[in-house]
CSV table of C-alpha atoms in Angstrom, one decimal:
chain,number,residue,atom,x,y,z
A,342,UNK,CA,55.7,71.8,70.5
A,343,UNK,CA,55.3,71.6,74.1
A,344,UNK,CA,59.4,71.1,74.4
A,345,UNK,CA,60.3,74.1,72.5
A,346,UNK,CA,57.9,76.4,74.6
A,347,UNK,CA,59.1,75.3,77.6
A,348,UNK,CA,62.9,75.7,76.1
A,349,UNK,CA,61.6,79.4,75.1
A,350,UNK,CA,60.5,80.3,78.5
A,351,UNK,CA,63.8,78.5,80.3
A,352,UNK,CA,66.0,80.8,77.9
A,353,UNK,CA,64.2,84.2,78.2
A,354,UNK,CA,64.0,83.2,82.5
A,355,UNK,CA,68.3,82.9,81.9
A,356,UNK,CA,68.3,86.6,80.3
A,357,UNK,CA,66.2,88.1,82.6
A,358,UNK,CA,68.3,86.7,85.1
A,359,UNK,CA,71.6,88.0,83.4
A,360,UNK,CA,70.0,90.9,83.2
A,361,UNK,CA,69.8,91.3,86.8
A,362,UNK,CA,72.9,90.1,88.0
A,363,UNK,CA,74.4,92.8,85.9
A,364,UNK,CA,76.9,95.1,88.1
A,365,UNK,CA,76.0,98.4,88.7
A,366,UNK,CA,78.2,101.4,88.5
A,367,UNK,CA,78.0,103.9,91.4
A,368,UNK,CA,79.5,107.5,90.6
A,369,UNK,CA,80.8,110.2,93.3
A,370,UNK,CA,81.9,113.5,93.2
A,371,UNK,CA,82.5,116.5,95.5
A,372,UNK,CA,79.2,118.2,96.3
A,373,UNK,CA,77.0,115.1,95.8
A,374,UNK,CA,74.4,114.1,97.6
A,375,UNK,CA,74.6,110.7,100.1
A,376,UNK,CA,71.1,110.4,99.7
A,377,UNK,CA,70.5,109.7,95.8
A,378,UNK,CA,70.9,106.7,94.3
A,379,UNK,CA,74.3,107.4,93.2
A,380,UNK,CA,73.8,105.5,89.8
A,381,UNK,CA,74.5,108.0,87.7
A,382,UNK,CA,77.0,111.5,88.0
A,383,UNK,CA,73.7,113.3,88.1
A,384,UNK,CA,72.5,111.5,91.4
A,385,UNK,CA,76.2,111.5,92.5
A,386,UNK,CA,76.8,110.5,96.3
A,387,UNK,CA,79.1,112.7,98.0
A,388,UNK,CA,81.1,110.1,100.2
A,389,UNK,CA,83.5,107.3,98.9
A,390,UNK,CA,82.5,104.7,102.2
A,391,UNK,CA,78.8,105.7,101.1
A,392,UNK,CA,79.0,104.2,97.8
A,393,UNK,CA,81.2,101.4,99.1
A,394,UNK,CA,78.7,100.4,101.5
A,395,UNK,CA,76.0,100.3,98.8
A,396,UNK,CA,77.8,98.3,96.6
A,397,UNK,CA,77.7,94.6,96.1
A,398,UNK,CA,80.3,92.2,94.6
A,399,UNK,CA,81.4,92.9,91.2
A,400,UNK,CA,80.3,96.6,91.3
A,401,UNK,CA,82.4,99.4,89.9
A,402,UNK,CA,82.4,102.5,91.7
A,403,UNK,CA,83.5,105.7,89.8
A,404,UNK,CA,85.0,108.7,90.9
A,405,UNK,CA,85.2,112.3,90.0
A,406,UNK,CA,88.6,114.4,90.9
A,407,UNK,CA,88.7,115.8,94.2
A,408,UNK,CA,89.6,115.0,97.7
A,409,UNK,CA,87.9,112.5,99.9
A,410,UNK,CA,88.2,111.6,103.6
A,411,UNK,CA,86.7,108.7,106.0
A,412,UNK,CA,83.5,110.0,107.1
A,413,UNK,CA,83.1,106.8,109.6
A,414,UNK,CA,84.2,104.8,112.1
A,415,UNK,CA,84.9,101.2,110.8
A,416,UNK,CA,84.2,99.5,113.9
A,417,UNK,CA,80.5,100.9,114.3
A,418,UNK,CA,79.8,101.9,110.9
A,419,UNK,CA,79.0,105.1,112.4
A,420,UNK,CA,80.2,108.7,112.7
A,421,UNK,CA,80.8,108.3,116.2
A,422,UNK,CA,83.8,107.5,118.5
A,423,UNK,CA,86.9,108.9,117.7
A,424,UNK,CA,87.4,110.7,114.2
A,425,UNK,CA,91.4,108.8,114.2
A,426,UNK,CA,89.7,105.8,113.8
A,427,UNK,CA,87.8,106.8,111.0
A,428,UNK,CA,89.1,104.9,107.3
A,429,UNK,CA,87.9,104.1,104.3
A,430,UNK,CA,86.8,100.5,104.6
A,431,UNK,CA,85.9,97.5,102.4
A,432,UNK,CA,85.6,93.7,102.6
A,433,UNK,CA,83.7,92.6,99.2
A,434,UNK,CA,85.0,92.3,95.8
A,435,UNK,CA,84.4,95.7,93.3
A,436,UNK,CA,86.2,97.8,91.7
A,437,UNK,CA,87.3,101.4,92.3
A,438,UNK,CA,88.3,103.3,89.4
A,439,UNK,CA,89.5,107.7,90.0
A,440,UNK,CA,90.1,109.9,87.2
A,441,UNK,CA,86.8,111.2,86.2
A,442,UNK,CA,85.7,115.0,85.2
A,443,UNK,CA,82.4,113.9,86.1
A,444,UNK,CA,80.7,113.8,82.4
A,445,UNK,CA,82.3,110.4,81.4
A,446,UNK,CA,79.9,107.6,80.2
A,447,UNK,CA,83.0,105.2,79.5
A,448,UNK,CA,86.0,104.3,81.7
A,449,UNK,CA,88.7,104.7,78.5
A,450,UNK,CA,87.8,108.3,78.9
A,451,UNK,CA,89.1,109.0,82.2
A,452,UNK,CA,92.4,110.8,82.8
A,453,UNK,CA,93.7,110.2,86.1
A,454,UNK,CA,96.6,112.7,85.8
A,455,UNK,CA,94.0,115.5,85.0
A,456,UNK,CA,91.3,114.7,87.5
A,457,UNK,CA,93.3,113.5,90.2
A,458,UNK,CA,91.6,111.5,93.1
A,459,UNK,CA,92.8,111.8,96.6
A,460,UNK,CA,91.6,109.7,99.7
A,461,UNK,CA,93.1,111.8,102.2
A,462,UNK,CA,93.3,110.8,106.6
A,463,UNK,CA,93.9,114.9,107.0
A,464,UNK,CA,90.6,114.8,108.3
A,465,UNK,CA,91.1,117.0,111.4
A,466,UNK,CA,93.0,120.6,111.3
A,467,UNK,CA,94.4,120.6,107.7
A,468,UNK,CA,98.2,120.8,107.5
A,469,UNK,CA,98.3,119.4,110.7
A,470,UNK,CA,98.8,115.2,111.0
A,471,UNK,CA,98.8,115.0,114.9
A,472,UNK,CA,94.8,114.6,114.9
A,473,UNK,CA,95.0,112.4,111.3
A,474,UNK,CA,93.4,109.3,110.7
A,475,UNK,CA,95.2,105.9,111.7
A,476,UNK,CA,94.7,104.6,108.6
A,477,UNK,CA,93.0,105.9,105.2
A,478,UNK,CA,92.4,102.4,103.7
A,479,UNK,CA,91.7,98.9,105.6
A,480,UNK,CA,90.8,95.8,103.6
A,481,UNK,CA,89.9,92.3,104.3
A,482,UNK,CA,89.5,89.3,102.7
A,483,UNK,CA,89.5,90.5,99.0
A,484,UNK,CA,90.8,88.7,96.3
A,485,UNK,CA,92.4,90.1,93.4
A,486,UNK,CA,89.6,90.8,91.6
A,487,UNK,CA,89.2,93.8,94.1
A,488,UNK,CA,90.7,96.5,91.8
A,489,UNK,CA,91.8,100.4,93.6
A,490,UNK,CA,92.9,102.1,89.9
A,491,UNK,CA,93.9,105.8,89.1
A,492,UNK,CA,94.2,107.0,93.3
A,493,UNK,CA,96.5,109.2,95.3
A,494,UNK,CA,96.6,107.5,99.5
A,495,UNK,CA,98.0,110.6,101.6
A,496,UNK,CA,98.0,111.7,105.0
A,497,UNK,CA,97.4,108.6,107.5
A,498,UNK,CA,99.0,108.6,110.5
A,499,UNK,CA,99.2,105.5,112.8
A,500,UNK,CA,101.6,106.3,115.4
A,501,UNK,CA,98.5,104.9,118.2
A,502,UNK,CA,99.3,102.6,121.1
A,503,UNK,CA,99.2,98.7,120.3
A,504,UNK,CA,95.4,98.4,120.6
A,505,UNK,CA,93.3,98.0,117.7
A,506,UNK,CA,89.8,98.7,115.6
A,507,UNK,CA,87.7,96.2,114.7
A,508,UNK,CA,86.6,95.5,111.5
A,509,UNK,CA,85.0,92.5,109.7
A,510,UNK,CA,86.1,90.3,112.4
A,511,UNK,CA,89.3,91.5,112.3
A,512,UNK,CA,91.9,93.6,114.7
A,513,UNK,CA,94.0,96.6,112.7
A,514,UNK,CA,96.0,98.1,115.0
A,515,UNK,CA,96.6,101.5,115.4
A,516,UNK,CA,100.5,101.2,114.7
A,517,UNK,CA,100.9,100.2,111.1
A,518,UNK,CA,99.5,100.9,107.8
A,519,UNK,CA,99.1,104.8,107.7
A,520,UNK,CA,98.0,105.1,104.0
A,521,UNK,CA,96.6,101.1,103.8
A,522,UNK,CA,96.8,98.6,106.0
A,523,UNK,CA,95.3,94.5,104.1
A,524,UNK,CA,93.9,91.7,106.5
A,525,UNK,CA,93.9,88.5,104.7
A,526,UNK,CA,93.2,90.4,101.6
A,527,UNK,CA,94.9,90.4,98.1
A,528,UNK,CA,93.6,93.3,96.4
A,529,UNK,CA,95.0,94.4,92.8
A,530,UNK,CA,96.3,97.6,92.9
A,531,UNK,CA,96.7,99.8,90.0
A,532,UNK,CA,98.2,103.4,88.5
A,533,UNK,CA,98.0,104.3,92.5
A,534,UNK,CA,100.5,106.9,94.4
A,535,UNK,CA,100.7,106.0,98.1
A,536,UNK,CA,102.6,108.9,99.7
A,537,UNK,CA,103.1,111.0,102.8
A,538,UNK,CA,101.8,108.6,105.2
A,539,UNK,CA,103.2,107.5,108.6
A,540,UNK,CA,103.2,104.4,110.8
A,541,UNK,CA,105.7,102.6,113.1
A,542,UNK,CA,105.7,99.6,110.9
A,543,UNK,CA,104.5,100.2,106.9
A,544,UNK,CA,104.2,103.7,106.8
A,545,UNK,CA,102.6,103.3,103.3
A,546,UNK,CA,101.4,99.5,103.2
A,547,UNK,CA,101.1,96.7,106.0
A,548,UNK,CA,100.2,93.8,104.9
A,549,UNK,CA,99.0,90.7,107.5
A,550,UNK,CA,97.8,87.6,107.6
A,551,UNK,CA,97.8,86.1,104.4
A,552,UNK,CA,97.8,89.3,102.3
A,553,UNK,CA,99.6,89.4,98.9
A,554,UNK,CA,98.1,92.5,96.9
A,555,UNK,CA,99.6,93.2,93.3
A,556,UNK,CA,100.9,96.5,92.6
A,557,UNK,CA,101.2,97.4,89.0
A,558,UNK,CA,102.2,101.2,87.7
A,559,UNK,CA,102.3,102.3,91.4
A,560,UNK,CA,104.3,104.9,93.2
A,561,UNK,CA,105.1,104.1,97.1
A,562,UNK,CA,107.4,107.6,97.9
A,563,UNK,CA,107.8,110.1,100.8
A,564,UNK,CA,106.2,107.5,103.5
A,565,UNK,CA,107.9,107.0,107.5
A,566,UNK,CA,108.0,104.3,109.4
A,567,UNK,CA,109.4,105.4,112.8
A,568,UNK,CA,110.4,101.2,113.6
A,569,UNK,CA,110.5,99.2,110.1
A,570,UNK,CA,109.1,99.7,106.7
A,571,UNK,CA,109.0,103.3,105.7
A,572,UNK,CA,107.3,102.0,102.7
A,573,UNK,CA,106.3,99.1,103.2
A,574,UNK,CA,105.9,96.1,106.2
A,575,UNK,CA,105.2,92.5,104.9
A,576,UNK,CA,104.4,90.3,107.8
A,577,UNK,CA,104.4,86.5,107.1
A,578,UNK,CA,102.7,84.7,105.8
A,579,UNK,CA,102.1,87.4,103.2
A,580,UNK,CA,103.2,88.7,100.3
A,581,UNK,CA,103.3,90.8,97.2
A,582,UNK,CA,103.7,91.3,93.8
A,583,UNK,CA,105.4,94.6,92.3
A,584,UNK,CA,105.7,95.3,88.6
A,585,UNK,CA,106.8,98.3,87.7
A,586,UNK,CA,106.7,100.0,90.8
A,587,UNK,CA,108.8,103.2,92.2
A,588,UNK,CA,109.6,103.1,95.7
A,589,UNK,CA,111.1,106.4,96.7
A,590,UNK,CA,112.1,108.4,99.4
A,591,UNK,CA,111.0,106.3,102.6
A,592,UNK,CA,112.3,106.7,105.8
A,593,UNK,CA,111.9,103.9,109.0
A,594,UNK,CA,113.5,104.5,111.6
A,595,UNK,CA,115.0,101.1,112.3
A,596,UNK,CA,114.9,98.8,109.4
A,597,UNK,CA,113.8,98.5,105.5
A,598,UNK,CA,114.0,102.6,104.5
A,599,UNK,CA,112.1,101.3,101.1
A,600,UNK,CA,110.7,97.6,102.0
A,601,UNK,CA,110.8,95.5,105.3
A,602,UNK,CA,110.1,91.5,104.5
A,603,UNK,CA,109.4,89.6,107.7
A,604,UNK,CA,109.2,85.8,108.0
A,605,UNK,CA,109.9,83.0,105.7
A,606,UNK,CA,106.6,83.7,103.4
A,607,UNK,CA,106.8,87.0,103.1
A,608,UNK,CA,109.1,86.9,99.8
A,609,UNK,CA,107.9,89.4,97.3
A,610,UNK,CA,108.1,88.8,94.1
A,611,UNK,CA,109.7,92.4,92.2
A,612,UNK,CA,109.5,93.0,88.2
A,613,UNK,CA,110.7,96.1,86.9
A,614,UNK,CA,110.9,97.9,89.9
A,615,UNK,CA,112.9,100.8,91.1
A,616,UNK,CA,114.0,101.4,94.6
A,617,UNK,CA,115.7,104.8,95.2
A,618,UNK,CA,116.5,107.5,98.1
A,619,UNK,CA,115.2,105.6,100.9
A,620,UNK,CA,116.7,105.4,104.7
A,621,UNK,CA,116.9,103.6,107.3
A,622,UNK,CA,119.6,102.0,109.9
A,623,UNK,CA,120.0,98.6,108.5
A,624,UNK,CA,118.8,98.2,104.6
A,625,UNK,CA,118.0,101.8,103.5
A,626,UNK,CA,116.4,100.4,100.1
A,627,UNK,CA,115.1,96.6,101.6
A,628,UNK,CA,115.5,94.9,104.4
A,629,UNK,CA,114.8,90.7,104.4
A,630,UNK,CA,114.3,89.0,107.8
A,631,UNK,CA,113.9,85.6,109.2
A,632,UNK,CA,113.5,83.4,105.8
A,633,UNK,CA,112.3,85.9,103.2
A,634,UNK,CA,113.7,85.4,100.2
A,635,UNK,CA,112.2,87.5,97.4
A,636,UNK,CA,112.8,87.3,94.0
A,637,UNK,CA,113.7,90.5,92.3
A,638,UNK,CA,114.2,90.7,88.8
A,639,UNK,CA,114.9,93.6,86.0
A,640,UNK,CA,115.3,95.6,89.3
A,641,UNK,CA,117.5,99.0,90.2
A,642,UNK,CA,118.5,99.9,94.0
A,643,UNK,CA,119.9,103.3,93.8
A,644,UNK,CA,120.8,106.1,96.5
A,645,UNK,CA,120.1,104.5,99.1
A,646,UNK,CA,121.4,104.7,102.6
A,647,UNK,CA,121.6,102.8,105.9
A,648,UNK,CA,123.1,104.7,109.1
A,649,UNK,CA,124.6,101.2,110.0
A,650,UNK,CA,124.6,98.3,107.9
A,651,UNK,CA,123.4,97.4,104.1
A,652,UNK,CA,122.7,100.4,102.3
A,653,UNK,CA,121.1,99.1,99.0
A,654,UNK,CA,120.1,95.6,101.1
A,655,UNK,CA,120.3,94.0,104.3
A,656,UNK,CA,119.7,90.1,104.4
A,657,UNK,CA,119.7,88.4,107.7
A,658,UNK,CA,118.5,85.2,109.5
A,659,UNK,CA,118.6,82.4,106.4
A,660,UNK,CA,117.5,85.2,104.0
A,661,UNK,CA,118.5,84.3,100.7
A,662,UNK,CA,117.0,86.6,98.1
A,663,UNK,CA,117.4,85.5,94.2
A,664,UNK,CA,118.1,88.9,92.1
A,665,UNK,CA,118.5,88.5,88.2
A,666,UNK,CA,119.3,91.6,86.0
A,667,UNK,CA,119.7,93.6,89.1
A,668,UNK,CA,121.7,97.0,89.1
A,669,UNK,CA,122.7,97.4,93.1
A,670,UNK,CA,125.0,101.2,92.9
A,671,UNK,CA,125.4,104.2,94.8
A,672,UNK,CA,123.8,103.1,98.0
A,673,UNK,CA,125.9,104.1,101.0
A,674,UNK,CA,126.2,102.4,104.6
A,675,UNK,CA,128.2,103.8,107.4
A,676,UNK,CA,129.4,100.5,108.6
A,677,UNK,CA,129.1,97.3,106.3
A,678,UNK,CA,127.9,96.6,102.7
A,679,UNK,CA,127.3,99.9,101.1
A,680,UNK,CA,125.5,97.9,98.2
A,681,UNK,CA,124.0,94.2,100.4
A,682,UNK,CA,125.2,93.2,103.8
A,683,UNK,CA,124.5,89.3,104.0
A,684,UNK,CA,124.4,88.3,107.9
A,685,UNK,CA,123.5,84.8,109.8
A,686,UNK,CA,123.3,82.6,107.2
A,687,UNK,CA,121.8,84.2,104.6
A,688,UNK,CA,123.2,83.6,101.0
A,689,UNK,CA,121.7,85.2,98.0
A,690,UNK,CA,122.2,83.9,94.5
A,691,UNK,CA,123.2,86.9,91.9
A,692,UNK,CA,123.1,86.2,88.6
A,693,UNK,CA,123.8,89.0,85.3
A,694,UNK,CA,124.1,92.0,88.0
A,695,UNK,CA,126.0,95.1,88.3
A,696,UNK,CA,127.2,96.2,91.8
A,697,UNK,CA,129.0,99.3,91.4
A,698,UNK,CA,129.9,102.4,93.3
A,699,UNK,CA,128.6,101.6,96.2
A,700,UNK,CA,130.2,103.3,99.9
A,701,UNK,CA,131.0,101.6,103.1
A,702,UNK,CA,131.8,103.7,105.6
A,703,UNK,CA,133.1,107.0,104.0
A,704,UNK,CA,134.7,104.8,100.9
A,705,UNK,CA,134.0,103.1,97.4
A,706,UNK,CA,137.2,101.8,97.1
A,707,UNK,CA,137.5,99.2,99.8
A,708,UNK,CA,136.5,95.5,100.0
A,709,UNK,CA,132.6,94.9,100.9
A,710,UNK,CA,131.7,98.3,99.7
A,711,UNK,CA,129.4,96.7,97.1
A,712,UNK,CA,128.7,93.1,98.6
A,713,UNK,CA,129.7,92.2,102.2
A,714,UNK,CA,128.8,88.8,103.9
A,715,UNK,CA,129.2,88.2,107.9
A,716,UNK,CA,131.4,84.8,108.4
A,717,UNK,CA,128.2,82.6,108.3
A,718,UNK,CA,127.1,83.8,104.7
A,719,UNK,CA,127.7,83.7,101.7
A,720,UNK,CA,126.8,85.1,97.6
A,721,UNK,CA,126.6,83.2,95.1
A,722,UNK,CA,127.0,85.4,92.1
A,723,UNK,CA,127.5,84.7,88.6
A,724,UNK,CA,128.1,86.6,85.0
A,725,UNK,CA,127.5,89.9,87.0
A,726,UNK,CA,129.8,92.9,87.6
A,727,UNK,CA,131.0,93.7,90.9
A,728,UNK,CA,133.4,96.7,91.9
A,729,UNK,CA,134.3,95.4,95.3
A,730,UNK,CA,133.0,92.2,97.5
A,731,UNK,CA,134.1,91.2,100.4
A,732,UNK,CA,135.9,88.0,99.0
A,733,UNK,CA,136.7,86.1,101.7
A,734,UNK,CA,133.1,85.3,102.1
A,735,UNK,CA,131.6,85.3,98.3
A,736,UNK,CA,131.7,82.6,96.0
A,737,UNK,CA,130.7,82.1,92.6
A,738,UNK,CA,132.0,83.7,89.3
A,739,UNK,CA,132.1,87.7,89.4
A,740,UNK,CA,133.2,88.8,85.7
């Protein structure tokens, strides 16, 4: 008897406890108030970074259509300082979910496309970027359970000096990652549109140190880079994975229009992904540096154009991308490889692709319009379609 009371007590102490540890849902919407609890949509808060700073691990936070902007300084945690510095910040675990009308009591009922949600850096003179914030996002040390689902990232601008904010123990500096910018941070990114954002490297994404967020259903489009990846900048040792992504309509100035991969572990993984209308001088669409070799498959490089070299793709330094079910066409470059320019050893293996229509120079009729390789590379390419390669450097079975 005495056994199965104390057995009683130990399992009703276990529910209590589960009850307890339960997450709790925080709700925002335009013309809330910071000061309520924020539990519920009628005790709102007004500010996204309010209810993120609330929040603990394993939280949801849910918010109602509108526009939102930093309110404070991630270094401080205050309004203070200057208002460029100001972001959107977060280094614990929950979830973010946009979409609401503001009555919802369940997360299938949202509708993103109807109550849009956007986390804008316009914070200063609106229509105006010169007085924007650096960055809209910054992350650090999430895992992929830290979900951003159903959000628009717009108007960040990080065209600062090389000197940094500090947050979490960690230096973002003020010259990459307009729209978001991860530190050591892998969050999972979902139905998001990262546009109209600037930086001199990843003016949509920068991801360092050890980042590798997963992008599902996401839109990357109309982003600069004034140096390298108008879209996006992967330093090593990070990464990404992209399933059915867009990436459209970047410019960087330099290098990678779409995507710039830098170092040996910075090899995205690509799944269904469509890269299209970007520029840039050397790899309009992607651009693979020093080792990275990402691995692209079910994937389409379109219209895109480099002012130099590798229109669709520009591998160089030992970058040996694998691309299976690829469709490389219509990307242009003024001076080699219209579709890939392979250079200093780099040698990708192609395997069930079509290269086709692509323009070197003023011209989709002459040899390394669709695949050109510098002396010291080479393509292995088999069961795969292609118009025009420069042969005296490709090897494998073209058919």
């Amino acid at each position: 008897m005495k056994n199965n009371s104390l057995h009683s007590v130990g399992l009703i102490l276990i529910v209590l406890w589960s009850i307890s540890a339960q997450a709790t849902t925080y709700y925002v919407k335009t013309g809330g108030n910071n000061s309520s609890a924020g539990t519920s949509w009628s005790t709102a808060k007004a500010d996204l970074q309010n209810a993120l700073n609330v929040s603990s691990v394993g939280d949801e936070i849910w918010i109602a259509a509108g526009t939102y902007k930093p309110t404070l300084d991630p270094s401080t945690g205050t309004a203070s300082g200057s208002t460029r510095d100001y972001s959107f910040y977060l280094d614990k675990n929950i979830e973010i979910y946009g979409g609401f009308a503001g009555t919802e009591t369940l997360l299938s009922q949202r509708n993103s496309t109807s109550n849009p949600v956007i986390l804008s850096g316009d914070i200063g003179t609106v229509g105006s970027s010169s007085d924007n914030c650096y960055h809209v996002f910054i992350t650090e040390g999430l895992s992929s359970a830290a979900v951003l689902d159903g959000i628009t990232i717009t108007g960040g601008k990080a065209n600062g000096s090389y000197s940094n904010i500090t947050y979490s123990g960690q230096n973002y500096y003020r010259d990459g990652g307009g729209g978001m910018c991860n530190y050591a941070s892998s969050p999972t990114l979902t139905h998001v549109t990262i546009s109209g954002n600037m930086g001199e490297y990843g003016g949509g994404i920068e991801n360092l140190s050890s980042s590798s967020p997963t992008l599902t259903n996401v839109t990357i489009s109309g982003n600069t880079a004034t140096s390298r990846g108008g879209g996006m900048f992967i330093h090593s040792p990070s990464s990404t994975t992209l399933i059915n992504v867009t990436i459209s309509g970047n410019t960087a100035g330099l290098s990678g229009g779409g995507i710039h991969n830098n170092g040996s572990s910075s090899s995205p993984t690509l799944t269904n992904v469509t890269i299209s209308g970007n520029t840039a001088s050397y790899g309009g669409g992607m651009y693979n540096n020093n080792t990275s070799s990402p691995t692209l498959t079910n994937v389409t490089i379109s219209g895109n154009t480099a002012s130099a070299k590798g229109g669709g793709m520009y591998n160089t330094y030992s970058s040996s991308p694998t691309l299976t079910n690829v469709t490389i066409s219509g990307n242009t470059a003024a001076s080699n490889g219209g579709g890939i320019y392979n250079s200093s050893s780099s040698s990708p293996t192609i395997t069930n692709s079509l290269f086709w229509g692509n323009i070197k120079g003023t011209s989709s009729t002459i040899a390394g319009a669709d695949i050109d390789n510098s002396v010291s590379s080479t393509a292995t390419i088999s069961y795969s379609l292609v118009q025009l390669a420069s042969t005296s450097y490709t090897s494998g079975n073209n058919n």
